């Protein structure tokens, strides 16, 4: 195993879109029937959870390295750029931003934060959009903090300094028409659950454990937390 090439290394920081910033804790083999599958064990600090991802699935799930310091600074600058008007149909807006969250580049995350922050200055966000905004902003803060080696609190202030001047301008604009509907019951309560539904086909998650196995089909008799 030591001679094999892996995209990520142990202790490396990564981004798992819609789940948060994580750290590779281990690369290990797991037997699924007659097949040996290689896994990353990833610790997600924001949810204090361990997830186990097949190495071959990382691209499908959008898992990527933390951006460079230069890209983190570019993302901050982009955050402060003017934004065009967005649809007042919150359900369409929600789906568009959820798709961006699943794509997961730092600039996709910036787009979500800018869009929903500015929209919140016009009208209070529906519950589901507020959850999406909070998740995207936390992901952005954490990634920039690691990329720039700065405390998260300092990065929070940097984001606020970029967003607030434009937000103040938006407040002054009259809203001609607003089609937002506060009835958001038809959407899931948990953003991350949609990510698991898309990618977790084997029902392998152990709901009584903090360890989540995301990936391949197959019976596995050696669950770690039993």
PDB file of C-alpha atoms in Angstrom, residues 41-175:
ATOM      1  CA  UNK A  41     -11.287   8.041   6.525  1.00  0.00           C
ATOM      2  CA  UNK A  42     -12.157  11.739   6.815  1.00  0.00           C
ATOM      3  CA  UNK A  43     -12.827  13.738   9.967  1.00  0.00           C
ATOM      4  CA  UNK A  44     -15.336  16.606   9.536  1.00  0.00           C
ATOM      5  CA  UNK A  45     -14.754  19.109  12.306  1.00  0.00           C
ATOM      6  CA  UNK A  46     -17.938  21.136  11.807  1.00  0.00           C
ATOM      7  CA  UNK A  47     -20.135  18.087  12.529  1.00  0.00           C
ATOM      8  CA  UNK A  48     -17.574  16.187  14.648  1.00  0.00           C
ATOM      9  CA  UNK A  49     -18.126  13.177  12.410  1.00  0.00           C
ATOM     10  CA  UNK A  50     -16.001  10.565  10.661  1.00  0.00           C
ATOM     11  CA  UNK A  51     -16.932   9.584   7.100  1.00  0.00           C
ATOM     12  CA  UNK A  52     -15.397   6.758   5.088  1.00  0.00           C
ATOM     13  CA  UNK A  53     -15.231   7.419   1.342  1.00  0.00           C
ATOM     14  CA  UNK A  54     -14.046   4.953  -1.320  1.00  0.00           C
ATOM     15  CA  UNK A  55     -10.950   6.382  -2.980  1.00  0.00           C
ATOM     16  CA  UNK A  56     -12.506   5.860  -6.408  1.00  0.00           C
ATOM     17  CA  UNK A  57     -15.543   7.985  -5.464  1.00  0.00           C
ATOM     18  CA  UNK A  58     -13.862  11.222  -4.435  1.00  0.00           C
ATOM     19  CA  UNK A  59     -14.304  12.907  -7.827  1.00  0.00           C
ATOM     20  CA  UNK A  60     -17.959  11.903  -8.068  1.00  0.00           C
ATOM     21  CA  UNK A  61     -18.572  13.470  -4.644  1.00  0.00           C
ATOM     22  CA  UNK A  62     -16.656  16.622  -5.546  1.00  0.00           C
ATOM     23  CA  UNK A  63     -14.088  16.180  -2.770  1.00  0.00           C
ATOM     24  CA  UNK A  64     -11.112  18.439  -3.450  1.00  0.00           C
ATOM     25  CA  UNK A  65      -8.053  19.937  -1.737  1.00  0.00           C
ATOM     26  CA  UNK A  66      -8.155  23.243   0.151  1.00  0.00           C
ATOM     27  CA  UNK A  67      -7.462  26.100  -2.261  1.00  0.00           C
ATOM     28  CA  UNK A  68      -4.192  28.017  -2.332  1.00  0.00           C
ATOM     29  CA  UNK A  69      -3.783  31.283  -0.431  1.00  0.00           C
ATOM     30  CA  UNK A  70      -3.927  33.192  -3.749  1.00  0.00           C
ATOM     31  CA  UNK A  71      -7.265  31.619  -4.686  1.00  0.00           C
ATOM     32  CA  UNK A  72      -8.619  32.279  -1.203  1.00  0.00           C
ATOM     33  CA  UNK A  73      -7.779  35.981  -1.589  1.00  0.00           C
ATOM     34  CA  UNK A  74      -9.380  36.019  -5.071  1.00  0.00           C
ATOM     35  CA  UNK A  75     -12.515  34.472  -3.566  1.00  0.00           C
ATOM     36  CA  UNK A  76     -12.628  37.238  -0.953  1.00  0.00           C
ATOM     37  CA  UNK A  77     -12.355  39.897  -3.652  1.00  0.00           C
ATOM     38  CA  UNK A  78     -15.095  38.224  -5.700  1.00  0.00           C
ATOM     39  CA  UNK A  79     -17.318  38.264  -2.634  1.00  0.00           C
ATOM     40  CA  UNK A  80     -17.306  42.056  -2.684  1.00  0.00           C
ATOM     41  CA  UNK A  81     -18.212  42.448  -6.355  1.00  0.00           C
ATOM     42  CA  UNK A  82     -21.652  43.805  -7.347  1.00  0.00           C
ATOM     43  CA  UNK A  83     -24.292  41.182  -7.973  1.00  0.00           C
ATOM     44  CA  UNK A  84     -27.008  41.150 -10.603  1.00  0.00           C
ATOM     45  CA  UNK A  85     -30.645  40.805  -9.617  1.00  0.00           C
ATOM     46  CA  UNK A  86     -31.694  37.259  -8.789  1.00  0.00           C
ATOM     47  CA  UNK A  87     -35.064  35.597  -9.204  1.00  0.00           C
ATOM     48  CA  UNK A  88     -37.661  36.303  -6.533  1.00  0.00           C
ATOM     49  CA  UNK A  89     -38.918  32.704  -6.847  1.00  0.00           C
ATOM     50  CA  UNK A  90     -37.180  31.270  -3.777  1.00  0.00           C
ATOM     51  CA  UNK A  91     -37.712  27.633  -4.810  1.00  0.00           C
ATOM     52  CA  UNK A  92     -35.921  28.168  -8.121  1.00  0.00           C
ATOM     53  CA  UNK A  93     -33.231  30.189  -6.367  1.00  0.00           C
ATOM     54  CA  UNK A  94     -32.808  27.459  -3.743  1.00  0.00           C
ATOM     55  CA  UNK A  95     -32.344  24.736  -6.343  1.00  0.00           C
ATOM     56  CA  UNK A  96     -29.862  26.787  -8.349  1.00  0.00           C
ATOM     57  CA  UNK A  97     -27.766  27.448  -5.257  1.00  0.00           C
ATOM     58  CA  UNK A  98     -28.036  23.858  -4.035  1.00  0.00           C
ATOM     59  CA  UNK A  99     -26.619  22.723  -7.377  1.00  0.00           C
ATOM     60  CA  UNK A 100     -23.732  25.147  -6.919  1.00  0.00           C
ATOM     61  CA  UNK A 101     -23.093  23.786  -3.421  1.00  0.00           C
ATOM     62  CA  UNK A 102     -22.813  20.254  -4.812  1.00  0.00           C
ATOM     63  CA  UNK A 103     -20.343  21.432  -7.486  1.00  0.00           C
ATOM     64  CA  UNK A 104     -18.371  22.826  -4.602  1.00  0.00           C
ATOM     65  CA  UNK A 105     -15.592  25.055  -5.979  1.00  0.00           C
ATOM     66  CA  UNK A 106     -14.721  27.965  -3.719  1.00  0.00           C
ATOM     67  CA  UNK A 107     -16.104  30.361  -6.334  1.00  0.00           C
ATOM     68  CA  UNK A 108     -19.393  28.418  -6.455  1.00  0.00           C
ATOM     69  CA  UNK A 109     -19.599  28.829  -2.672  1.00  0.00           C
ATOM     70  CA  UNK A 110     -18.873  32.547  -3.010  1.00  0.00           C
ATOM     71  CA  UNK A 111     -21.759  32.846  -5.497  1.00  0.00           C
ATOM     72  CA  UNK A 112     -24.174  31.252  -3.018  1.00  0.00           C
ATOM     73  CA  UNK A 113     -23.084  33.478  -0.147  1.00  0.00           C
ATOM     74  CA  UNK A 114     -23.267  36.673  -2.215  1.00  0.00           C
ATOM     75  CA  UNK A 115     -26.650  35.772  -3.685  1.00  0.00           C
ATOM     76  CA  UNK A 116     -28.343  34.836  -0.431  1.00  0.00           C
ATOM     77  CA  UNK A 117     -26.735  37.557   1.680  1.00  0.00           C
ATOM     78  CA  UNK A 118     -27.946  40.232  -0.699  1.00  0.00           C
ATOM     79  CA  UNK A 119     -31.361  38.607  -0.994  1.00  0.00           C
ATOM     80  CA  UNK A 120     -31.676  38.581   2.801  1.00  0.00           C
ATOM     81  CA  UNK A 121     -31.306  42.363   2.710  1.00  0.00           C
ATOM     82  CA  UNK A 122     -34.426  42.584   0.569  1.00  0.00           C
ATOM     83  CA  UNK A 123     -36.517  40.051   2.448  1.00  0.00           C
ATOM     84  CA  UNK A 124     -35.949  37.517   5.196  1.00  0.00           C
ATOM     85  CA  UNK A 125     -34.923  34.193   3.710  1.00  0.00           C
ATOM     86  CA  UNK A 126     -37.196  31.126   3.976  1.00  0.00           C
ATOM     87  CA  UNK A 127     -35.947  28.533   6.457  1.00  0.00           C
ATOM     88  CA  UNK A 128     -34.381  26.251   3.844  1.00  0.00           C
ATOM     89  CA  UNK A 129     -32.522  29.101   2.160  1.00  0.00           C
ATOM     90  CA  UNK A 130     -31.286  30.321   5.536  1.00  0.00           C
ATOM     91  CA  UNK A 131     -29.882  26.834   6.235  1.00  0.00           C
ATOM     92  CA  UNK A 132     -28.245  26.765   2.813  1.00  0.00           C
ATOM     93  CA  UNK A 133     -26.743  30.207   3.368  1.00  0.00           C
ATOM     94  CA  UNK A 134     -25.413  29.277   6.812  1.00  0.00           C
ATOM     95  CA  UNK A 135     -23.841  26.064   5.458  1.00  0.00           C
ATOM     96  CA  UNK A 136     -22.214  27.819   2.500  1.00  0.00           C
ATOM     97  CA  UNK A 137     -20.891  30.689   4.593  1.00  0.00           C
ATOM     98  CA  UNK A 138     -19.433  28.348   7.227  1.00  0.00           C
ATOM     99  CA  UNK A 139     -17.746  26.290   4.495  1.00  0.00           C
ATOM    100  CA  UNK A 140     -16.308  29.445   2.942  1.00  0.00           C
ATOM    101  CA  UNK A 141     -15.056  30.787   6.276  1.00  0.00           C
ATOM    102  CA  UNK A 142     -13.395  27.503   7.222  1.00  0.00           C
ATOM    103  CA  UNK A 143     -11.681  27.006   3.866  1.00  0.00           C
ATOM    104  CA  UNK A 144     -10.345  30.549   3.710  1.00  0.00           C
ATOM    105  CA  UNK A 145      -9.170  30.300   7.321  1.00  0.00           C
ATOM    106  CA  UNK A 146      -7.125  27.172   6.540  1.00  0.00           C
ATOM    107  CA  UNK A 147      -5.861  28.541   3.208  1.00  0.00           C
ATOM    108  CA  UNK A 148      -4.658  31.812   4.773  1.00  0.00           C
ATOM    109  CA  UNK A 149      -3.690  30.265   8.118  1.00  0.00           C
ATOM    110  CA  UNK A 150      -5.894  32.762   9.970  1.00  0.00           C
ATOM    111  CA  UNK A 151      -8.343  32.319  12.874  1.00  0.00           C
ATOM    112  CA  UNK A 152     -11.913  31.696  11.753  1.00  0.00           C
ATOM    113  CA  UNK A 153     -13.085  34.717  13.750  1.00  0.00           C
ATOM    114  CA  UNK A 154     -10.789  36.980  11.754  1.00  0.00           C
ATOM    115  CA  UNK A 155     -12.030  35.484   8.487  1.00  0.00           C
ATOM    116  CA  UNK A 156     -15.648  36.019   9.581  1.00  0.00           C
ATOM    117  CA  UNK A 157     -14.844  39.723   9.963  1.00  0.00           C
ATOM    118  CA  UNK A 158     -13.152  39.794   6.550  1.00  0.00           C
ATOM    119  CA  UNK A 159     -16.247  38.284   4.906  1.00  0.00           C
ATOM    120  CA  UNK A 160     -18.536  40.714   6.684  1.00  0.00           C
ATOM    121  CA  UNK A 161     -16.398  43.662   5.556  1.00  0.00           C
ATOM    122  CA  UNK A 162     -16.778  42.524   1.929  1.00  0.00           C
ATOM    123  CA  UNK A 163     -20.501  41.821   2.096  1.00  0.00           C
ATOM    124  CA  UNK A 164     -21.903  44.623   4.225  1.00  0.00           C
ATOM    125  CA  UNK A 165     -21.192  47.670   1.995  1.00  0.00           C
ATOM    126  CA  UNK A 166     -23.030  46.096  -0.955  1.00  0.00           C
ATOM    127  CA  UNK A 167     -25.775  44.837   1.344  1.00  0.00           C
ATOM    128  CA  UNK A 168     -26.380  48.374   2.576  1.00  0.00           C
ATOM    129  CA  UNK A 169     -26.905  49.531  -1.014  1.00  0.00           C
ATOM    130  CA  UNK A 170     -29.404  46.738  -1.684  1.00  0.00           C
ATOM    131  CA  UNK A 171     -31.543  47.790   1.284  1.00  0.00           C
ATOM    132  CA  UNK A 172     -32.119  51.186  -0.340  1.00  0.00           C
ATOM    133  CA  UNK A 173     -33.610  49.654  -3.476  1.00  0.00           C
ATOM    134  CA  UNK A 174     -37.385  49.297  -3.629  1.00  0.00           C
ATOM    135  CA  UNK A 175     -38.719  45.820  -4.310  1.00  0.00           C
TER     136      UNK A 175
END
